[in-house]
Short mmCIF file of C-alpha atoms and ligand atoms in Angstrom, two decimals:
data_model
loop_
_atom_site.label_atom_id
_atom_site.label_comp_id
_atom_site.label_asym_id
_atom_site.label_seq_id
_atom_site.Cartn_x
_atom_site.Cartn_y
_atom_site.Cartn_z
CA MET A 1 10.63 -33.70 -30.81
CA SER A 2 12.69 -31.14 -29.84
CA ALA A 3 11.14 -28.88 -27.03
CA SER A 4 9.11 -25.09 -27.38
CA VAL A 5 9.29 -22.11 -25.91
CA LEU A 6 7.27 -19.23 -25.59
CA LEU A 7 9.39 -15.80 -25.55
CA ILE A 8 6.59 -12.88 -24.10
CA TYR A 9 9.09 -10.27 -23.97
CA THR A 10 6.88 -6.74 -22.09
CA GLY A 11 10.09 -4.83 -22.00
CA GLY A 12 12.40 -3.45 -18.92
CA THR A 13 15.91 -3.09 -19.66
CA ILE A 14 16.83 -6.12 -21.20
CA GLY A 15 15.25 -5.30 -24.02
CA MET A 16 16.48 -0.96 -23.93
CA TRP A 17 18.81 1.10 -25.95
CA SER A 18 20.51 4.19 -25.41
CA ASP A 19 19.10 6.97 -27.03
CA PRO A 20 21.82 8.72 -27.88
CA ARG A 21 20.55 12.86 -28.05
CA THR A 22 19.19 12.19 -24.49
CA GLY A 23 21.16 9.36 -23.21
CA ALA A 24 17.70 7.48 -21.77
CA LEU A 25 16.89 3.48 -21.85
CA ARG A 26 13.89 2.84 -23.69
CA PRO A 27 12.50 -0.12 -25.06
CA MET A 28 12.81 -1.73 -28.41
CA ASP A 29 10.91 -4.43 -30.35
CA LEU A 30 11.56 -8.23 -30.32
CA GLU A 31 13.22 -7.90 -33.66
CA HIS A 32 15.93 -5.74 -32.73
CA LEU A 33 16.07 -7.82 -29.38
CA GLU A 34 16.41 -11.43 -30.97
CA GLN A 35 18.97 -9.89 -33.21
CA GLN A 36 21.41 -9.45 -30.91
CA VAL A 37 20.76 -13.36 -29.80
CA PRO A 38 22.21 -14.85 -32.93
CA GLU A 39 22.16 -18.04 -30.16
CA LEU A 40 18.69 -18.34 -29.96
CA GLU A 41 19.07 -20.02 -33.40
CA ARG A 42 21.21 -23.04 -31.66
CA ILE A 43 19.80 -23.43 -28.66
CA GLY A 44 17.80 -26.84 -30.33
CA VAL A 45 14.71 -24.53 -28.66
CA ARG A 46 11.67 -24.61 -31.43
CA LEU A 47 11.14 -20.23 -30.20
CA GLY A 48 7.78 -18.48 -30.75
CA THR A 49 7.16 -15.23 -29.52
CA VAL A 50 4.66 -12.77 -28.77
CA ALA A 51 5.28 -9.13 -27.49
CA PHE A 52 3.50 -6.21 -25.88
CA GLU A 53 2.65 -4.10 -28.73
CA ALA A 54 4.26 -1.02 -27.19
CA PRO A 55 6.68 -2.41 -24.50
CA ILE A 56 7.08 -0.93 -21.42
CA ASP A 57 9.43 -0.60 -18.24
CA SER A 58 8.12 -2.54 -15.19
CA SER A 59 7.30 0.62 -13.14
CA ASP A 60 4.66 1.16 -14.67
CA MET A 61 3.25 -3.10 -15.21
CA LYS A 62 -0.46 -3.39 -13.87
CA PRO A 63 -2.40 -6.22 -12.55
CA THR A 64 -4.60 -5.61 -15.92
CA ASP A 65 -0.76 -6.31 -17.58
CA TRP A 66 -0.33 -9.60 -15.34
CA VAL A 67 -3.60 -11.28 -16.29
CA ARG A 68 -3.43 -9.84 -20.29
CA ILE A 69 0.39 -11.65 -19.50
CA ALA A 70 -1.85 -14.43 -17.80
CA ARG A 71 -3.78 -14.98 -20.36
CA ILE A 72 -1.75 -15.18 -24.17
CA ILE A 73 -0.16 -18.23 -21.62
CA GLY A 74 -3.49 -19.71 -21.22
CA GLU A 75 -3.68 -18.75 -25.39
CA ALA A 76 -0.67 -20.01 -26.19
CA TYR A 77 -0.59 -23.44 -23.39
CA ASP A 78 -1.46 -26.18 -26.21
CA ARG A 79 1.00 -25.84 -28.04
CA TYR A 80 4.39 -25.24 -25.94
CA ASP A 81 6.01 -26.91 -23.31
CA GLY A 82 7.38 -23.81 -21.68
CA PHE A 83 7.36 -19.81 -21.31
CA VAL A 84 9.74 -17.47 -21.07
CA VAL A 85 8.66 -13.77 -19.58
CA LEU A 86 11.17 -10.96 -20.72
CA HIS A 87 10.23 -8.45 -17.75
CA GLY A 88 11.68 -5.75 -16.39
CA SER A 89 14.01 -6.46 -12.69
CA ASP A 90 12.27 -3.79 -11.10
CA THR A 91 8.71 -4.95 -10.47
CA MET A 92 9.81 -8.55 -11.09
CA ALA A 93 8.42 -10.07 -8.06
CA TYR A 94 5.52 -8.87 -8.51
CA THR A 95 4.39 -10.13 -11.86
CA ALA A 96 5.23 -13.64 -10.51
CA SER A 97 3.56 -13.67 -7.54
CA ALA A 98 0.69 -12.46 -9.25
CA LEU A 99 1.04 -15.21 -12.32
CA SER A 100 1.69 -18.24 -9.13
CA PHE A 101 -1.99 -16.93 -8.56
CA LEU A 102 -3.98 -16.93 -12.36
CA LEU A 103 -3.13 -19.37 -13.48
CA GLU A 104 -4.68 -22.20 -11.05
CA GLY A 105 -3.24 -26.21 -12.09
CA LEU A 106 -0.03 -24.95 -13.50
CA SER A 107 1.81 -27.66 -15.24
CA LYS A 108 4.69 -26.29 -17.44
CA PRO A 109 7.63 -23.37 -16.35
CA VAL A 110 6.66 -20.06 -16.51
CA ILE A 111 10.35 -17.81 -16.44
CA LEU A 112 10.04 -14.56 -16.25
CA THR A 113 13.72 -13.32 -16.66
CA GLY A 114 15.28 -10.18 -17.88
CA SER A 115 18.44 -7.79 -16.51
CA GLN A 116 20.50 -4.89 -14.71
CA LEU A 117 21.89 -3.74 -18.32
CA PRO A 118 21.06 -3.30 -21.61
CA ILE A 119 21.23 -6.76 -24.40
CA GLY A 120 23.18 -4.90 -27.03
CA THR A 121 25.82 -3.83 -23.94
CA ILE A 122 29.12 -5.68 -24.01
CA ARG A 123 28.88 -6.95 -20.28
CA THR A 124 25.13 -7.40 -20.12
CA ASP A 125 23.91 -10.13 -18.18
CA ALA A 126 20.46 -10.28 -20.31
CA LYS A 127 22.12 -12.97 -23.11
CA GLU A 128 22.66 -15.32 -19.89
CA ASN A 129 19.41 -14.71 -18.61
CA LEU A 130 17.94 -15.45 -22.12
CA ILE A 131 19.32 -18.36 -23.23
CA THR A 132 19.31 -20.18 -19.35
CA ALA A 133 15.91 -19.13 -18.77
CA ILE A 134 14.34 -20.87 -22.38
CA GLU A 135 16.69 -24.47 -21.45
CA ILE A 136 15.31 -23.98 -18.33
CA ALA A 137 11.67 -23.61 -19.51
CA ALA A 138 11.74 -26.55 -22.46
CA ALA A 139 13.92 -28.93 -19.59
CA LYS A 140 12.34 -32.01 -19.19
CA ASP A 141 12.37 -34.74 -16.67
CA GLU A 142 12.65 -38.87 -17.15
CA GLN A 143 8.75 -39.35 -17.47
CA GLY A 144 8.97 -36.93 -20.11
CA ARG A 145 7.76 -34.26 -17.70
CA ALA A 146 8.01 -30.58 -17.74
CA MET A 147 11.20 -30.11 -15.26
CA VAL A 148 9.81 -26.95 -13.40
CA PRO A 149 6.42 -26.98 -13.20
CA GLU A 150 5.60 -23.08 -12.32
CA VAL A 151 5.83 -19.92 -12.05
CA ALA A 152 9.86 -19.15 -11.67
CA VAL A 153 12.17 -15.80 -11.99
CA TYR A 154 15.63 -16.88 -13.09
CA PHE A 155 17.96 -14.28 -13.23
CA GLU A 156 22.13 -14.58 -12.25
CA TYR A 157 22.99 -18.36 -12.62
CA ARG A 158 19.99 -18.85 -9.86
CA LEU A 159 16.92 -20.35 -10.72
CA MET A 160 13.43 -19.28 -7.58
CA ARG A 161 10.26 -19.78 -7.32
CA GLY A 162 8.59 -16.56 -8.27
CA ASN A 163 6.56 -15.64 -5.56
CA ARG A 164 9.05 -16.13 -2.63
CA THR A 165 11.55 -13.70 -4.26
CA VAL A 166 12.17 -9.93 -4.14
CA LYS A 167 14.14 -7.38 -5.69
CA VAL A 168 17.49 -6.82 -3.25
CA HIS A 169 19.41 -4.85 -5.13
CA ALA A 170 19.46 -2.13 -7.26
CA GLU A 171 23.58 -2.29 -9.27
CA ARG A 172 24.26 -5.93 -8.54
CA PHE A 173 23.33 -8.54 -11.65
CA GLU A 174 23.10 -10.60 -7.95
CA ALA A 175 19.63 -8.65 -8.31
CA PHE A 176 16.86 -10.99 -6.06
CA ARG A 177 17.05 -13.44 -3.49
CA SER A 178 14.41 -16.40 -2.30
CA PRO A 179 15.20 -15.27 1.59
CA ASN A 180 12.32 -18.33 2.56
CA TRP A 181 12.73 -21.06 0.18
CA PRO A 182 15.44 -22.39 -1.14
CA VAL A 183 16.93 -22.10 -4.68
CA LEU A 184 14.59 -23.96 -7.31
CA ALA A 185 18.33 -24.23 -9.46
CA GLU A 186 21.82 -23.81 -10.02
CA ALA A 187 24.00 -23.18 -13.67
CA GLY A 188 27.02 -23.60 -13.53
CA VAL A 189 29.16 -26.14 -15.97
CA HIS A 190 25.33 -27.61 -15.15
CA LEU A 191 21.96 -27.07 -14.67
CA ARG A 192 21.55 -28.71 -11.02
CA TYR A 193 18.07 -29.14 -10.24
CA ASP A 194 16.99 -29.27 -6.63
CA ARG A 195 13.97 -31.69 -7.06
CA ALA A 196 12.59 -31.58 -3.61
CA ALA A 197 12.03 -27.65 -3.55
CA ILE A 198 9.77 -27.63 -6.59
CA LEU A 199 7.16 -27.57 -6.45
CA PRO A 200 5.11 -31.27 -7.06
CA HIS A 201 3.07 -31.77 -10.97
CA ARG A 202 0.02 -31.22 -10.73
CA THR A 203 -2.97 -32.60 -12.55
CA GLY A 204 -5.70 -31.63 -14.47
CA SER A 205 -6.60 -28.30 -16.62
CA LEU A 206 -4.41 -24.72 -16.23
CA ARG A 207 -7.16 -22.65 -15.61
CA VAL A 208 -6.65 -18.88 -15.88
CA HIS A 209 -7.73 -16.51 -13.51
CA ASP A 210 -8.63 -12.43 -14.55
CA ARG A 211 -10.50 -11.03 -11.69
CA LEU A 212 -8.13 -9.33 -9.67
CA ASP A 213 -9.00 -6.08 -6.72
CA ASP A 214 -7.11 -3.45 -6.91
CA ARG A 215 -8.40 -1.45 -3.76
CA ILE A 216 -5.77 -2.33 -1.74
CA ALA A 217 -2.52 0.10 -0.28
CA VAL A 218 0.77 -1.65 1.88
CA LEU A 219 1.64 1.33 4.83
CA ARG A 220 5.16 0.10 6.21
CA LEU A 221 5.54 1.50 9.81
CA PHE A 222 8.39 3.45 10.97
CA PRO A 223 8.41 4.46 14.84
CA GLY A 224 6.65 7.78 15.15
CA MET A 225 4.15 6.93 12.23
CA ARG A 226 1.28 9.50 13.64
CA GLY A 227 -2.01 7.54 14.19
CA GLU A 228 -4.04 10.17 12.81
CA TRP A 229 -2.52 9.46 9.46
CA VAL A 230 -2.52 5.71 10.04
CA GLN A 231 -6.10 6.77 10.19
CA GLN A 232 -6.52 9.12 7.25
CA ALA A 233 -4.60 6.47 4.93
CA LEU A 234 -7.22 3.23 6.74
CA SER A 235 -10.01 6.17 5.30
CA LEU A 236 -9.49 6.33 1.79
CA PRO A 237 -12.81 5.38 -0.10
CA GLY A 238 -13.38 2.09 -0.70
CA LEU A 239 -10.40 0.49 0.44
CA LYS A 240 -11.22 -3.67 0.89
CA ALA A 241 -8.05 -4.13 2.28
CA ALA A 242 -4.26 -3.19 4.04
CA VAL A 243 -0.58 -4.73 4.05
CA LEU A 244 1.19 -3.60 7.49
CA ALA A 245 4.79 -4.08 6.97
CA THR A 246 5.70 -4.51 10.52
CA PHE A 247 8.50 -5.00 12.25
CA GLY A 248 10.42 -8.10 13.50
CA SER A 249 8.06 -11.33 13.91
CA GLY A 250 5.06 -8.82 12.80
CA ASN A 251 5.60 -5.77 15.82
CA GLY A 252 3.96 -2.40 16.06
CA PRO A 253 3.59 0.30 18.39
CA THR A 254 1.39 -0.04 21.16
CA ASP A 255 0.72 3.84 21.13
CA PRO A 256 -3.17 3.90 21.86
CA GLU A 257 -3.98 6.39 18.75
CA PHE A 258 -2.30 3.84 15.86
CA VAL A 259 -3.88 1.04 17.61
CA GLY A 260 -7.21 3.13 17.67
CA ALA A 261 -6.91 3.79 13.80
CA LEU A 262 -6.73 -0.09 12.88
CA ARG A 263 -9.87 -0.46 15.31
CA ALA A 264 -11.36 1.71 13.34
CA ALA A 265 -10.62 0.29 10.11
CA ARG A 266 -11.59 -3.14 11.25
CA GLU A 267 -14.43 -1.67 12.40
CA GLN A 268 -14.96 -0.32 8.37
CA GLY A 269 -15.07 -3.92 7.11
CA ILE A 270 -11.44 -3.21 5.64
CA GLU A 271 -8.53 -6.16 5.99
CA LEU A 272 -5.69 -5.98 7.38
CA LEU A 273 -2.59 -7.96 6.79
CA ASN A 274 0.51 -8.07 8.69
CA VAL A 275 4.08 -8.72 6.79
CA THR A 276 7.27 -8.26 8.26
CA GLN A 277 9.10 -5.61 7.04
CA CYS A 278 12.93 -7.38 7.42
CA ALA A 279 14.70 -9.23 4.63
CA GLY A 280 13.51 -13.05 6.19
CA GLY A 281 11.60 -14.45 8.41
CA ARG A 282 7.80 -15.43 8.94
CA VAL A 283 5.48 -13.32 11.81
CA GLU A 284 4.18 -14.55 14.67
CA GLN A 285 1.55 -12.94 15.97
CA GLY A 286 1.32 -12.83 19.61
CA ARG A 287 5.41 -13.68 20.41
CA TYR A 288 5.40 -9.85 21.56
CA VAL A 289 2.82 -7.68 23.74
CA THR A 290 3.39 -5.76 20.80
CA SER A 291 1.70 -7.79 19.31
CA HIS A 292 -0.79 -8.03 20.98
CA ALA A 293 -3.29 -5.58 19.42
CA PHE A 294 -2.76 -7.43 15.53
CA VAL A 295 -4.30 -11.06 17.67
CA GLU A 296 -7.61 -8.74 18.81
CA LEU A 297 -7.90 -7.10 16.58
CA GLY A 298 -8.12 -9.76 13.82
CA VAL A 299 -5.28 -9.00 11.25
CA ILE A 300 -4.48 -11.74 9.66
CA PRO A 301 -0.76 -13.30 10.24
CA CYS A 302 0.83 -13.41 6.75
CA ALA A 303 3.52 -15.93 7.73
CA ASP A 304 6.26 -16.36 5.55
CA MET A 305 5.31 -14.46 2.63
CA THR A 306 7.29 -11.51 1.44
CA ILE A 307 5.44 -8.68 0.89
CA GLU A 308 5.00 -9.07 -2.98
CA ALA A 309 3.14 -12.07 -2.56
CA VAL A 310 1.26 -10.48 -0.06
CA LEU A 311 -0.14 -7.63 -2.05
CA ALA A 312 -0.86 -9.72 -5.37
CA LYS A 313 -2.46 -12.59 -3.11
CA ALA A 314 -4.55 -10.23 -1.31
CA MET A 315 -5.36 -8.48 -4.57
CA PHE A 316 -6.55 -12.51 -6.50
CA LEU A 317 -8.15 -13.51 -3.69
CA LEU A 318 -10.65 -10.23 -3.22
CA GLY A 319 -11.23 -10.45 -7.07
CA ASP A 320 -12.63 -14.10 -6.58
CA GLU A 321 -15.98 -14.55 -6.54
CA GLN A 322 -16.08 -15.46 -2.85
CA GLY A 323 -14.36 -11.85 -2.27
CA THR A 324 -13.82 -11.33 1.99
CA ALA A 325 -16.05 -14.73 2.64
CA ARG A 326 -13.65 -17.11 3.81
CA PHE A 327 -10.45 -14.53 3.58
CA ALA A 328 -8.29 -14.91 6.46
CA PRO A 329 -7.90 -18.77 5.83
CA ARG A 330 -7.52 -18.74 2.81
CA MET A 331 -4.46 -15.94 2.67
CA ALA A 332 -3.50 -18.71 6.22
CA ALA A 333 -2.94 -20.98 3.49
CA PRO A 334 -0.83 -21.90 0.81
CA ILE A 335 -2.00 -21.73 -2.53
CA ALA A 336 1.20 -21.74 -4.80
CA GLY A 337 4.17 -22.66 -3.01
CA GLU A 338 4.19 -18.35 -1.77
CA LEU A 339 3.96 -20.14 2.39
CA THR A 340 5.71 -22.28 4.89
CA LEU A 341 3.50 -23.56 8.01
CA ALA A 342 4.16 -23.31 11.02
N1 LIG B 401 13.25 0.13 -14.92
C1 LIG B 401 13.99 -1.54 -15.12
C2 LIG B 401 12.00 -2.76 -15.20
O1 LIG B 401 12.57 -2.55 -14.54
C3 LIG B 401 14.65 -2.49 -14.99
C4 LIG B 401 15.28 -3.24 -15.57
O2 LIG B 401 14.47 -4.05 -15.98
O3 LIG B 401 15.91 -4.17 -14.46
O4 LIG B 401 11.87 -1.74 -16.64
#
């Protein structure tokens, strides 16, 4: 019997058309999108489809939408072998990260894909992305188990772990990278999987989490950043945690005003997370004098996680029943392959 895949259409360029009046790209509905890909009939996979009532540009995705996608997968989980989420590329890495935490015990493929050009345009990258993503979602190993039992992003011939991806280019078809984890599969004449890089199979059932706490901020450090402004930003009412996008291997200014602003936040019980703003590599707090204050203040080093993964993981852990209890050790331990232990 052929494999079955549920296609979940949320929006993004892949399903957009150019409004002849304004020239702006707008989302089309799922039916029109399917008409653009007659190949879907011949793919040899039983396809189910579901769509957001109003498909959106991924800049409008919110944590509630991440939960919505997770629930759709949870409700259909036993009926399908795999899932393909059609999604705008702009915030795809955030959604992929969030889904990897929300879908605890996942043992089936959840493949996010999209495109840089709409599916109806002649030079589109959408068809290949869509067709191969479906093929990957349906793929089984010799024992009949899912080939990729995790949340992944497929884009321009490469499959990457979802919570390791970052969007690195606004125009190129090759828009995503996985700087700190190997590519899970490459599509050429053959689909070549790197089995050692793919998460091992999990036994047990799926648990869909649905609580995310969005009382979190991201502060990207820059030379000369004013300490008083950092203090203001960290005094936002209700703030629970702030991600500090730091320099190099996790460094920041030693300026007393800046350090004082962080200290005041810590005294208010705000969790501070250290993630590098570099495109790759890991945070090593204490390596330079410029990260000693972070160690002293109990800032949580986020190893080699992406900013997207740190943000989604922090929302997930804060939303969890345990809240801030054991927040730091849970942040530092891998949940879904999002970080490499040193
Ligand atoms: N703005 C679009 C989106 O993220 C871009 C894309 O799909 O590639 O929805």
